[in-house]
Amino acid sequence: MTTALLEQRVTLKQGGGGRAMRGLIEKLFVHDFAALPFDGVGVAAMDDGAAIRFGDEWLVLTTDSHVIHPIFFPGGDIGRLSICGTVNDLAMMGATRVVGLTCGVILEEGFPIDSLEAIQRSMVAACREASAPVITGDTKVMGRGEIDGIVINTAGIGLTRNLIRDNGLKPGDRIIVTGFIGEHGLAVMAKRHGIEFEGDLTSDVAPLNSLIAPLVATTTITAMKDPTRGGVASALHEMASKSGVGIILDESAIPVTPAVRSIGEMLGIDPLHVANEGKALLGVREADVDDVLAVLRSNLLGRNAAVIGTCVSERPGSIILDTGFGRRLVAEPDGEPLPRIC
Amino acid sequence: MTTALLEQRVTLKQGGGGRAMRGLIEKLFVHDFAALPFDGVGVAAMDDGAAIRFGDEWLVLTTDSHVIHPIFFPGGDIGRLSICGTVNDLAMMGATRVVGLTCGVILEEGFPIDSLEAIQRSMVAACREASAPVITGDTKVMGRGEIDGIVINTAGIGLTRNLIRDNGLKPGDRIIVTGFIGEHGLAVMAKRHGIEFEGDLTSDVAPLNSLIAPLVATTTITAMKDPTRGGVASALHEMASKSGVGIILDESAIPVTPAVRSIGEMLGIDPLHVANEGKALLGVREADVDDVLAVLRSNLLGRNAAVIGTCVSERPGSIILDTGFGRRLVAEPDGEPLPRIC
């Protein structure tokens, strides 16, 4: 009887990019918004953004709120993240041109102006790197203790002739990751927990549009997604279940740096489950693999691109890790191991 | 010497929609973002949104974060506000069609699910009222004490053949307000301060696109803005200074309900300085005034529309209130009297 009296409340896990979050979003938001009249790729798709036909192109629209803590971390800050996050969501839908971004900043009273200036400089630098202008914005201030420092929402619009979805994998397709995984999440975790570490462990946060756009025009990408919250495991689960395929991952082929491997082992966290902010997962037909790898590896951001898996018709929605000694199922994470990772 | 040592920090006033906020935004954000390559109406315009040419139409893009407290208030809630706020910014740029909205929700751990459901229902109802679909979104969860309950960012895209700016006023133009002023801000203040009041005082929060769109096609609007944070005084100051005109307001013509007048007097707050969420200020040529009023008054949302002022070439950037007994300058407010009003 007591459970009926317990008021249901939002949990941190529901912000973690995994199954718990998908449950909250599907139950609360998707059902009702999806019922509104709209002719295009909308909320029901739960893709990286929405898309609307505009003549012979698609207009892509996406948004992300950035609540990362700490706001300055090895390899980046909340400003760089907020530009890259939205640029990358546009790129994942196949946008070859960023039309413009919005920037909605929410500040806590007392937030240091010099930190704000540093964040702003970082946003502008990322905009230049991505050839993506911020064209409109909004500023709000909340009282002390009403918000933890700063939160930045960005939305963006882009254009493409070739819309790419996250649900087009077919059996036989190969899975490519554009580089080393787990760096963003573990760099943030190490910083937050004050873990000193010898060697390089910095976030991979970067705008991927210059890496992805050349592929969109010249090759066939069957599905694409950036493995942010919930990491590669969560993104692949979503791609596999939407596409109705299973994915067999070759563990030895997954690019992991020694730094990520050792911090991951120290913290007991699998890099497959950790957020990235400068990587993409691509589904590619077997015949196109060499062409795609060549294009990716010609760009610094993709120089460590690797084929890490193969789609199969068995066990649709499952990710199977081939360790070289046997196979095991990769669980869909319930949520990111650490909240406020992006 | 000590002032040099004082670290500069963000103040609540800088979120208030007045001069202090404009200073922060201009100094920090506009200058750098405006330097990025972009062909259209961008951040430098500091208008209600950005605009880009798309064939023979303009694509309008806008964003707003909604941090209102309390989240449920007489006449609405944060959900309704977050849809109307962005729909109205699109309408103020002349958008005659809303293509789609984004919805970025940030929740505090422990936020009650039933409140979230009520907010979601309210958002969907406002979407239907405005014929404006939410087509993509994002959900984040922050820890207890890291954010005060819920914050909602919305961005939106719309289309128009006739872009309307906030800087096109010319001497001789008349200023029209679409109805009673000050209701949103005073309703929220009364609720927050627990002021009991006999009679009706509810927020005017409403989507204005059905009111404004018919005007855009058939009449000439020289400038338009919705008087949200900082109220009519702040919006008119911005329109006047950008247009290089003065505005003489006829105090007796300004629509104010008895409820707003008495609560305003009780709190010592001028309704001219209080936020509205369902009103627009229009600049109209003398010859078009009757046509515009007829269209406005044919819609329930505009039935109390009134001509409240006239643009003059003297004192550009100033608002002069004609009280019937004499004239006085209306100061540009430094910020909204109450933070977190929208």
PDB file of N, CA and C in Angstrom, chain A residues 8-10 12 15 25 27-29 32-33 36 42-43 50 59 61 64-65 102 106 109-113 116-117 120 124 127-128 135-136 138-142 146-148 151 153 157 229 340, chain B residues 7-10 12 15 25 27-29 32-33 36 42-43 50 59 61 64-65 106 109-113 116-117 120 124 127-128 135-136 138-142 146-148 151 153 157 229 340:
ATOM      1  N   GLN A   8       5.994  10.121  -7.077  1.00  0.00           N
ATOM      2  CA  GLN A   8       7.072   9.846  -8.020  1.00  0.00           C
ATOM      3  C   GLN A   8       7.876  11.098  -8.290  1.00  0.00           C
ATOM      4  N   ARG A   9       9.177  10.926  -8.305  1.00  0.00           N
ATOM      5  CA  ARG A   9      10.061  12.075  -8.480  1.00  0.00           C
ATOM      6  C   ARG A   9      11.151  11.776  -9.509  1.00  0.00           C
ATOM      7  N   VAL A  10      11.647  12.831 -10.120  1.00  0.00           N
ATOM      8  CA  VAL A  10      12.718  12.706 -11.102  1.00  0.00           C
ATOM      9  C   VAL A  10      14.003  12.260 -10.401  1.00  0.00           C
ATOM     10  N   LEU A  12      18.326  11.411 -10.750  1.00  0.00           N
ATOM     11  CA  LEU A  12      19.514  11.825 -11.497  1.00  0.00           C
ATOM     12  C   LEU A  12      19.768  10.908 -12.685  1.00  0.00           C
ATOM     13  N   GLY A  15      18.670  11.610 -16.175  1.00  0.00           N
ATOM     14  CA  GLY A  15      19.382  12.551 -17.019  1.00  0.00           C
ATOM     15  C   GLY A  15      20.626  11.957 -17.633  1.00  0.00           C
ATOM     16  N   ILE A  25      11.638  10.278 -21.034  1.00  0.00           N
ATOM     17  CA  ILE A  25      11.335  11.108 -22.198  1.00  0.00           C
ATOM     18  C   ILE A  25      10.193  10.511 -23.012  1.00  0.00           C
ATOM     19  N   LYS A  27       7.866   8.452 -22.044  1.00  0.00           N
ATOM     20  CA  LYS A  27       6.597   8.454 -21.322  1.00  0.00           C
ATOM     21  C   LYS A  27       6.011   9.859 -21.277  1.00  0.00           C
ATOM     22  N   LEU A  28       6.872  10.837 -20.971  1.00  0.00           N
ATOM     23  CA  LEU A  28       6.350  12.168 -20.681  1.00  0.00           C
ATOM     24  C   LEU A  28       6.237  13.051 -21.910  1.00  0.00           C
ATOM     25  N   PHE A  29       7.290  13.102 -22.708  1.00  0.00           N
ATOM     26  CA  PHE A  29       7.339  14.139 -23.730  1.00  0.00           C
ATOM     27  C   PHE A  29       6.948  13.648 -25.115  1.00  0.00           C
ATOM     28  N   ASP A  32       2.999  12.934 -26.389  1.00  0.00           N
ATOM     29  CA  ASP A  32       2.101  14.077 -26.614  1.00  0.00           C
ATOM     30  C   ASP A  32       2.594  15.002 -27.718  1.00  0.00           C
ATOM     31  N   PHE A  33       3.892  15.291 -27.715  1.00  0.00           N
ATOM     32  CA  PHE A  33       4.416  16.177 -28.762  1.00  0.00           C
ATOM     33  C   PHE A  33       4.289  15.516 -30.138  1.00  0.00           C
ATOM     34  N   LEU A  36       1.189  16.136 -32.249  1.00  0.00           N
ATOM     35  CA  LEU A  36       0.927  17.440 -32.879  1.00  0.00           C
ATOM     36  C   LEU A  36       1.180  17.349 -34.385  1.00  0.00           C
ATOM     37  N   GLY A  42      10.222  14.232 -36.656  1.00  0.00           N
ATOM     38  CA  GLY A  42       9.962  14.971 -35.428  1.00  0.00           C
ATOM     39  C   GLY A  42      10.372  14.227 -34.174  1.00  0.00           C
ATOM     40  N   VAL A  43       9.737  14.546 -33.053  1.00  0.00           N
ATOM     41  CA  VAL A  43      10.137  13.954 -31.768  1.00  0.00           C
ATOM     42  C   VAL A  43       9.980  12.449 -31.720  1.00  0.00           C
ATOM     43  N   ALA A  50      15.521  17.252 -35.451  1.00  0.00           N
ATOM     44  CA  ALA A  50      14.353  17.153 -36.319  1.00  0.00           C
ATOM     45  C   ALA A  50      14.756  17.560 -37.729  1.00  0.00           C
ATOM     46  N   LEU A  59      16.023  20.898 -43.884  1.00  0.00           N
ATOM     47  CA  LEU A  59      16.433  21.803 -42.815  1.00  0.00           C
ATOM     48  C   LEU A  59      16.450  20.974 -41.535  1.00  0.00           C
ATOM     49  N   LEU A  61      17.023  20.786 -37.370  1.00  0.00           N
ATOM     50  CA  LEU A  61      16.912  21.620 -36.159  1.00  0.00           C
ATOM     51  C   LEU A  61      17.244  20.751 -34.953  1.00  0.00           C
ATOM     52  N   ASP A  64      20.373  21.385 -27.353  1.00  0.00           N
ATOM     53  CA  ASP A  64      21.003  20.724 -26.215  1.00  0.00           C
ATOM     54  C   ASP A  64      21.215  21.734 -25.107  1.00  0.00           C
ATOM     55  N   SER A  65      20.915  21.333 -23.876  1.00  0.00           N
ATOM     56  CA  SER A  65      21.286  22.161 -22.728  1.00  0.00           C
ATOM     57  C   SER A  65      22.561  21.584 -22.134  1.00  0.00           C
ATOM     58  N   THR A 102      21.721  29.304 -31.833  1.00  0.00           N
ATOM     59  CA  THR A 102      21.246  30.180 -30.773  1.00  0.00           C
ATOM     60  C   THR A 102      22.085  29.914 -29.531  1.00  0.00           C
ATOM     61  N   ILE A 106      22.108  30.913 -18.879  1.00  0.00           N
ATOM     62  CA  ILE A 106      21.480  31.169 -17.581  1.00  0.00           C
ATOM     63  C   ILE A 106      22.592  31.249 -16.543  1.00  0.00           C
ATOM     64  N   GLU A 109      23.475  34.596  -9.935  1.00  0.00           N
ATOM     65  CA  GLU A 109      23.901  35.875  -9.377  1.00  0.00           C
ATOM     66  C   GLU A 109      25.257  35.679  -8.697  1.00  0.00           C
ATOM     67  N   GLY A 110      26.190  36.558  -8.977  1.00  0.00           N
ATOM     68  CA  GLY A 110      27.508  36.451  -8.355  1.00  0.00           C
ATOM     69  C   GLY A 110      28.514  35.690  -9.201  1.00  0.00           C
ATOM     70  N   PHE A 111      28.077  35.157 -10.346  1.00  0.00           N
ATOM     71  CA  PHE A 111      29.006  34.424 -11.212  1.00  0.00           C
ATOM     72  C   PHE A 111      30.112  35.380 -11.667  1.00  0.00           C
ATOM     73  N   PRO A 112      31.379  34.960 -11.572  1.00  0.00           N
ATOM     74  CA  PRO A 112      32.474  35.885 -11.896  1.00  0.00           C
ATOM     75  C   PRO A 112      32.485  36.273 -13.376  1.00  0.00           C
ATOM     76  N   ILE A 113      32.594  37.562 -13.610  1.00  0.00           N
ATOM     77  CA  ILE A 113      32.591  38.070 -14.989  1.00  0.00           C
ATOM     78  C   ILE A 113      33.799  37.537 -15.762  1.00  0.00           C
ATOM     79  N   LEU A 116      32.967  34.238 -17.137  1.00  0.00           N
ATOM     80  CA  LEU A 116      32.026  34.392 -18.240  1.00  0.00           C
ATOM     81  C   LEU A 116      32.761  34.825 -19.503  1.00  0.00           C
ATOM     82  N   GLU A 117      33.724  35.720 -19.335  1.00  0.00           N
ATOM     83  CA  GLU A 117      34.503  36.175 -20.488  1.00  0.00           C
ATOM     84  C   GLU A 117      35.314  35.024 -21.086  1.00  0.00           C
ATOM     85  N   GLN A 120      32.946  32.821 -22.976  1.00  0.00           N
ATOM     86  CA  GLN A 120      32.544  33.489 -24.221  1.00  0.00           C
ATOM     87  C   GLN A 120      33.647  33.387 -25.275  1.00  0.00           C
ATOM     88  N   VAL A 124      33.308  31.554 -28.977  1.00  0.00           N
ATOM     89  CA  VAL A 124      33.605  32.225 -30.246  1.00  0.00           C
ATOM     90  C   VAL A 124      34.674  31.437 -31.017  1.00  0.00           C
ATOM     91  N   CYS A 127      33.066  28.462 -32.525  1.00  0.00           N
ATOM     92  CA  CYS A 127      32.246  28.899 -33.678  1.00  0.00           C
ATOM     93  C   CYS A 127      33.123  29.063 -34.912  1.00  0.00           C
ATOM     94  N   ARG A 128      34.288  29.676 -34.723  1.00  0.00           N
ATOM     95  CA  ARG A 128      35.185  29.881 -35.874  1.00  0.00           C
ATOM     96  C   ARG A 128      35.676  28.540 -36.399  1.00  0.00           C
ATOM     97  N   ILE A 135      23.743  33.370 -33.932  1.00  0.00           N
ATOM     98  CA  ILE A 135      23.044  34.495 -34.563  1.00  0.00           C
ATOM     99  C   ILE A 135      21.943  35.090 -33.700  1.00  0.00           C
ATOM    100  N   THR A 136      21.602  34.444 -32.600  1.00  0.00           N
ATOM    101  CA  THR A 136      20.648  35.040 -31.661  1.00  0.00           C
ATOM    102  C   THR A 136      20.824  34.387 -30.298  1.00  0.00           C
ATOM    103  N   ASP A 138      19.855  34.626 -25.651  1.00  0.00           N
ATOM    104  CA  ASP A 138      19.009  35.041 -24.534  1.00  0.00           C
ATOM    105  C   ASP A 138      19.848  34.910 -23.269  1.00  0.00           C
ATOM    106  N   THR A 139      19.653  35.828 -22.333  1.00  0.00           N
ATOM    107  CA  THR A 139      20.389  35.789 -21.069  1.00  0.00           C
ATOM    108  C   THR A 139      19.408  35.874 -19.909  1.00  0.00           C
ATOM    109  N   LYS A 140      19.545  34.968 -18.957  1.00  0.00           N
ATOM    110  CA  LYS A 140      18.747  35.045 -17.740  1.00  0.00           C
ATOM    111  C   LYS A 140      19.693  34.979 -16.543  1.00  0.00           C
ATOM    112  N   VAL A 141      19.271  35.586 -15.438  1.00  0.00           N
ATOM    113  CA  VAL A 141      20.041  35.496 -14.200  1.00  0.00           C
ATOM    114  C   VAL A 141      19.120  34.958 -13.115  1.00  0.00           C
ATOM    115  N   MET A 142      19.577  33.936 -12.393  1.00  0.00           N
ATOM    116  CA  MET A 142      18.827  33.394 -11.258  1.00  0.00           C
ATOM    117  C   MET A 142      19.580  33.768  -9.982  1.00  0.00           C
ATOM    118  N   GLU A 146      20.114  29.267  -6.666  1.00  0.00           N
ATOM    119  CA  GLU A 146      19.000  28.818  -7.509  1.00  0.00           C
ATOM    120  C   GLU A 146      19.489  28.075  -8.748  1.00  0.00           C
ATOM    121  N   ILE A 147      20.767  28.242  -9.067  1.00  0.00           N
ATOM    122  CA  ILE A 147      21.360  27.492 -10.174  1.00  0.00           C
ATOM    123  C   ILE A 147      22.857  27.402  -9.892  1.00  0.00           C
ATOM    124  N   ASP A 148      23.470  26.303 -10.297  1.00  0.00           N
ATOM    125  CA  ASP A 148      24.875  26.078  -9.971  1.00  0.00           C
ATOM    126  C   ASP A 148      25.782  26.735 -11.017  1.00  0.00           C
ATOM    127  N   VAL A 151      24.529  27.608 -16.939  1.00  0.00           N
ATOM    128  CA  VAL A 151      23.989  26.591 -17.828  1.00  0.00           C
ATOM    129  C   VAL A 151      23.846  27.245 -19.198  1.00  0.00           C
ATOM    130  N   ASN A 153      22.192  26.709 -23.032  1.00  0.00           N
ATOM    131  CA  ASN A 153      21.463  25.967 -24.057  1.00  0.00           C
ATOM    132  C   ASN A 153      21.844  26.511 -25.425  1.00  0.00           C
ATOM    133  N   ILE A 157      20.413  25.318 -36.572  1.00  0.00           N
ATOM    134  CA  ILE A 157      19.794  24.862 -37.813  1.00  0.00           C
ATOM    135  C   ILE A 157      20.880  24.635 -38.862  1.00  0.00           C
ATOM    136  N   ARG A 229      26.272  11.207 -23.890  1.00  0.00           N
ATOM    137  CA  ARG A 229      25.842  10.573 -22.634  1.00  0.00           C
ATOM    138  C   ARG A 229      25.543   9.089 -22.823  1.00  0.00           C
ATOM    139  N   ARG A 340      25.851  15.119 -14.941  1.00  0.00           N
ATOM    140  CA  ARG A 340      26.356  16.419 -15.395  1.00  0.00           C
ATOM    141  C   ARG A 340      27.682  16.309 -16.141  1.00  0.00           C
TER     142      ARG A 340
ATOM    143  N   GLU B   7      36.439  41.659  -7.484  1.00  0.00           N
ATOM    144  CA  GLU B   7      36.139  40.831  -8.637  1.00  0.00           C
ATOM    145  C   GLU B   7      34.757  41.231  -9.164  1.00  0.00           C
ATOM    146  N   GLN B   8      34.641  41.397 -10.458  1.00  0.00           N
ATOM    147  CA  GLN B   8      33.332  41.727 -11.017  1.00  0.00           C
ATOM    148  C   GLN B   8      32.470  40.484 -11.106  1.00  0.00           C
ATOM    149  N   ARG B   9      31.222  40.641 -10.704  1.00  0.00           N
ATOM    150  CA  ARG B   9      30.313  39.496 -10.697  1.00  0.00           C
ATOM    151  C   ARG B   9      28.964  39.854 -11.321  1.00  0.00           C
ATOM    152  N   VAL B  10      28.293  38.833 -11.820  1.00  0.00           N
ATOM    153  CA  VAL B  10      26.973  39.025 -12.413  1.00  0.00           C
ATOM    154  C   VAL B  10      25.972  39.406 -11.329  1.00  0.00           C
ATOM    155  N   LEU B  12      21.753  40.248 -10.271  1.00  0.00           N
ATOM    156  CA  LEU B  12      20.390  39.879 -10.645  1.00  0.00           C
ATOM    157  C   LEU B  12      19.792  40.879 -11.619  1.00  0.00           C
ATOM    158  N   GLY B  15      19.766  40.425 -15.325  1.00  0.00           N
ATOM    159  CA  GLY B  15      18.815  39.531 -15.978  1.00  0.00           C
ATOM    160  C   GLY B  15      17.450  40.163 -16.130  1.00  0.00           C
ATOM    161  N   ILE B  25      24.981  42.165 -22.001  1.00  0.00           N
ATOM    162  CA  ILE B  25      24.900  41.415 -23.256  1.00  0.00           C
ATOM    163  C   ILE B  25      25.746  42.072 -24.340  1.00  0.00           C
ATOM    164  N   LYS B  27      28.284  44.080 -24.000  1.00  0.00           N
ATOM    165  CA  LYS B  27      29.713  44.036 -23.706  1.00  0.00           C
ATOM    166  C   LYS B  27      30.268  42.629 -23.928  1.00  0.00           C
ATOM    167  N   LEU B  28      29.516  41.634 -23.437  1.00  0.00           N
ATOM    168  CA  LEU B  28      30.094  40.293 -23.424  1.00  0.00           C
ATOM    169  C   LEU B  28      29.811  39.490 -24.679  1.00  0.00           C
ATOM    170  N   PHE B  29      28.563  39.479 -25.106  1.00  0.00           N
ATOM    171  CA  PHE B  29      28.190  38.519 -26.131  1.00  0.00           C
ATOM    172  C   PHE B  29      28.150  39.112 -27.537  1.00  0.00           C
ATOM    173  N   ASP B  32      31.527  39.954 -29.900  1.00  0.00           N
ATOM    174  CA  ASP B  32      32.299  38.839 -30.465  1.00  0.00           C
ATOM    175  C   ASP B  32      31.482  37.984 -31.433  1.00  0.00           C
ATOM    176  N   PHE B  33      30.245  37.671 -31.047  1.00  0.00           N
ATOM    177  CA  PHE B  33      29.420  36.854 -31.942  1.00  0.00           C
ATOM    178  C   PHE B  33      29.138  37.615 -33.242  1.00  0.00           C
ATOM    179  N   LEU B  36      31.432  37.168 -36.249  1.00  0.00           N
ATOM    180  CA  LEU B  36      31.468  35.919 -37.018  1.00  0.00           C
ATOM    181  C   LEU B  36      30.782  36.116 -38.368  1.00  0.00           C
ATOM    182  N   GLY B  42      21.513  39.280 -37.541  1.00  0.00           N
ATOM    183  CA  GLY B  42      22.117  38.456 -36.501  1.00  0.00           C
ATOM    184  C   GLY B  42      22.118  39.114 -35.134  1.00  0.00           C
ATOM    185  N   VAL B  43      23.062  38.712 -34.280  1.00  0.00           N
ATOM    186  CA  VAL B  43      23.083  39.215 -32.900  1.00  0.00           C
ATOM    187  C   VAL B  43      23.267  40.722 -32.811  1.00  0.00           C
ATOM    188  N   ALA B  50      16.807  36.122 -34.984  1.00  0.00           N
ATOM    189  CA  ALA B  50      17.658  36.299 -36.157  1.00  0.00           C
ATOM    190  C   ALA B  50      16.842  35.983 -37.406  1.00  0.00           C
ATOM    191  N   LEU B  59      13.726  33.073 -43.097  1.00  0.00           N
ATOM    192  CA  LEU B  59      13.643  32.092 -42.022  1.00  0.00           C
ATOM    193  C   LEU B  59      14.027  32.826 -40.741  1.00  0.00           C
ATOM    194  N   LEU B  61      14.760  32.719 -36.585  1.00  0.00           N
ATOM    195  CA  LEU B  61      15.227  31.808 -35.530  1.00  0.00           C
ATOM    196  C   LEU B  61      15.286  32.581 -34.224  1.00  0.00           C
ATOM    197  N   ASP B  64      14.613  31.398 -26.094  1.00  0.00           N
ATOM    198  CA  ASP B  64      14.368  31.967 -24.772  1.00  0.00           C
ATOM    199  C   ASP B  64      14.495  30.868 -23.734  1.00  0.00           C
ATOM    200  N   SER B  65      15.165  31.192 -22.617  1.00  0.00           N
ATOM    201  CA  SER B  65      15.152  30.285 -21.474  1.00  0.00           C
ATOM    202  C   SER B  65      14.124  30.807 -20.475  1.00  0.00           C
ATOM    203  N   ILE B 106      15.472  21.283 -18.183  1.00  0.00           N
ATOM    204  CA  ILE B 106      16.459  20.948 -17.150  1.00  0.00           C
ATOM    205  C   ILE B 106      15.716  20.789 -15.833  1.00  0.00           C
ATOM    206  N   GLU B 109      16.853  16.987  -9.529  1.00  0.00           N
ATOM    207  CA  GLU B 109      16.598  15.658  -8.963  1.00  0.00           C
ATOM    208  C   GLU B 109      15.519  15.804  -7.889  1.00  0.00           C
ATOM    209  N   GLY B 110      14.532  14.925  -7.915  1.00  0.00           N
ATOM    210  CA  GLY B 110      13.471  14.988  -6.917  1.00  0.00           C
ATOM    211  C   GLY B 110      12.268  15.802  -7.358  1.00  0.00           C
ATOM    212  N   PHE B 111      12.346  16.399  -8.546  1.00  0.00           N
ATOM    213  CA  PHE B 111      11.200  17.179  -9.035  1.00  0.00           C
ATOM    214  C   PHE B 111      10.005  16.242  -9.184  1.00  0.00           C
ATOM    215  N   PRO B 112       8.822  16.646  -8.686  1.00  0.00           N
ATOM    216  CA  PRO B 112       7.670  15.729  -8.725  1.00  0.00           C
ATOM    217  C   PRO B 112       7.201  15.451 -10.154  1.00  0.00           C
ATOM    218  N   ILE B 113       7.009  14.169 -10.434  1.00  0.00           N
ATOM    219  CA  ILE B 113       6.577  13.764 -11.769  1.00  0.00           C
ATOM    220  C   ILE B 113       5.198  14.335 -12.104  1.00  0.00           C
ATOM    221  N   LEU B 116       5.608  17.720 -13.426  1.00  0.00           N
ATOM    222  CA  LEU B 116       6.169  17.661 -14.774  1.00  0.00           C
ATOM    223  C   LEU B 116       5.079  17.309 -15.786  1.00  0.00           C
ATOM    224  N   GLU B 117       4.199  16.400 -15.385  1.00  0.00           N
ATOM    225  CA  GLU B 117       3.096  16.017 -16.283  1.00  0.00           C
ATOM    226  C   GLU B 117       2.156  17.200 -16.526  1.00  0.00           C
ATOM    227  N   GLN B 120       3.856  19.548 -18.896  1.00  0.00           N
ATOM    228  CA  GLN B 120       3.848  18.976 -20.239  1.00  0.00           C
ATOM    229  C   GLN B 120       2.473  19.134 -20.894  1.00  0.00           C
ATOM    230  N   VAL B 124       1.701  21.213 -24.382  1.00  0.00           N
ATOM    231  CA  VAL B 124       1.016  20.642 -25.544  1.00  0.00           C
ATOM    232  C   VAL B 124      -0.223  21.467 -25.890  1.00  0.00           C
ATOM    233  N   CYS B 127       0.882  24.546 -27.622  1.00  0.00           N
ATOM    234  CA  CYS B 127       1.301  24.200 -28.989  1.00  0.00           C
ATOM    235  C   CYS B 127       0.087  24.114 -29.904  1.00  0.00           C
ATOM    236  N   ARG B 128      -0.970  23.472 -29.419  1.00  0.00           N
ATOM    237  CA  ARG B 128      -2.179  23.349 -30.248  1.00  0.00           C
ATOM    238  C   ARG B 128      -2.795  24.724 -30.504  1.00  0.00           C
ATOM    239  N   ILE B 135       9.280  19.846 -32.144  1.00  0.00           N
ATOM    240  CA  ILE B 135       9.731  18.778 -33.040  1.00  0.00           C
ATOM    241  C   ILE B 135      11.042  18.136 -32.600  1.00  0.00           C
ATOM    242  N   THR B 136      11.714  18.712 -31.608  1.00  0.00           N
ATOM    243  CA  THR B 136      12.902  18.057 -31.057  1.00  0.00           C
ATOM    244  C   THR B 136      13.153  18.617 -29.662  1.00  0.00           C
ATOM    245  N   ASP B 138      15.504  18.070 -25.560  1.00  0.00           N
ATOM    246  CA  ASP B 138      16.641  17.588 -24.795  1.00  0.00           C
ATOM    247  C   ASP B 138      16.229  17.624 -23.326  1.00  0.00           C
ATOM    248  N   THR B 139      16.708  16.641 -22.559  1.00  0.00           N
ATOM    249  CA  THR B 139      16.391  16.589 -21.131  1.00  0.00           C
ATOM    250  C   THR B 139      17.663  16.433 -20.334  1.00  0.00           C
ATOM    251  N   LYS B 140      17.835  17.272 -19.336  1.00  0.00           N
ATOM    252  CA  LYS B 140      18.961  17.129 -18.420  1.00  0.00           C
ATOM    253  C   LYS B 140      18.427  17.106 -16.992  1.00  0.00           C
ATOM    254  N   VAL B 141      19.162  16.423 -16.105  1.00  0.00           N
ATOM    255  CA  VAL B 141      18.809  16.424 -14.688  1.00  0.00           C
ATOM    256  C   VAL B 141      20.025  16.895 -13.902  1.00  0.00           C
ATOM    257  N   MET B 142      19.822  17.863 -13.007  1.00  0.00           N
ATOM    258  CA  MET B 142      20.892  18.324 -12.121  1.00  0.00           C
ATOM    259  C   MET B 142      20.555  17.868 -10.706  1.00  0.00           C
ATOM    260  N   GLU B 146      21.128  22.116  -7.089  1.00  0.00           N
ATOM    261  CA  GLU B 146      21.927  22.628  -8.208  1.00  0.00           C
ATOM    262  C   GLU B 146      21.085  23.444  -9.187  1.00  0.00           C
ATOM    263  N   ILE B 147      19.772  23.293  -9.097  1.00  0.00           N
ATOM    264  CA  ILE B 147      18.861  24.117  -9.906  1.00  0.00           C
ATOM    265  C   ILE B 147      17.528  24.159  -9.173  1.00  0.00           C
ATOM    266  N   ASP B 148      16.832  25.284  -9.297  1.00  0.00           N
ATOM    267  CA  ASP B 148      15.600  25.467  -8.538  1.00  0.00           C
ATOM    268  C   ASP B 148      14.411  24.872  -9.289  1.00  0.00           C
ATOM    269  N   VAL B 151      13.801  24.418 -15.354  1.00  0.00           N
ATOM    270  CA  VAL B 151      14.051  25.503 -16.294  1.00  0.00           C
ATOM    271  C   VAL B 151      13.754  24.945 -17.683  1.00  0.00           C
ATOM    272  N   ASN B 153      14.158  25.761 -21.801  1.00  0.00           N
ATOM    273  CA  ASN B 153      14.553  26.579 -22.949  1.00  0.00           C
ATOM    274  C   ASN B 153      13.751  26.128 -24.156  1.00  0.00           C
ATOM    275  N   ILE B 157      11.724  28.103 -35.103  1.00  0.00           N
ATOM    276  CA  ILE B 157      11.937  28.648 -36.444  1.00  0.00           C
ATOM    277  C   ILE B 157      10.588  28.931 -37.095  1.00  0.00           C
ATOM    278  N   ARG B 229      10.179  41.271 -20.283  1.00  0.00           N
ATOM    279  CA  ARG B 229      10.982  41.830 -19.176  1.00  0.00           C
ATOM    280  C   ARG B 229      11.220  43.325 -19.355  1.00  0.00           C
ATOM    281  N   ARG B 340      13.286  36.735 -12.190  1.00  0.00           N
ATOM    282  CA  ARG B 340      12.638  35.459 -12.558  1.00  0.00           C
ATOM    283  C   ARG B 340      11.157  35.609 -12.854  1.00  0.00           C
TER     284      ARG B 340
END
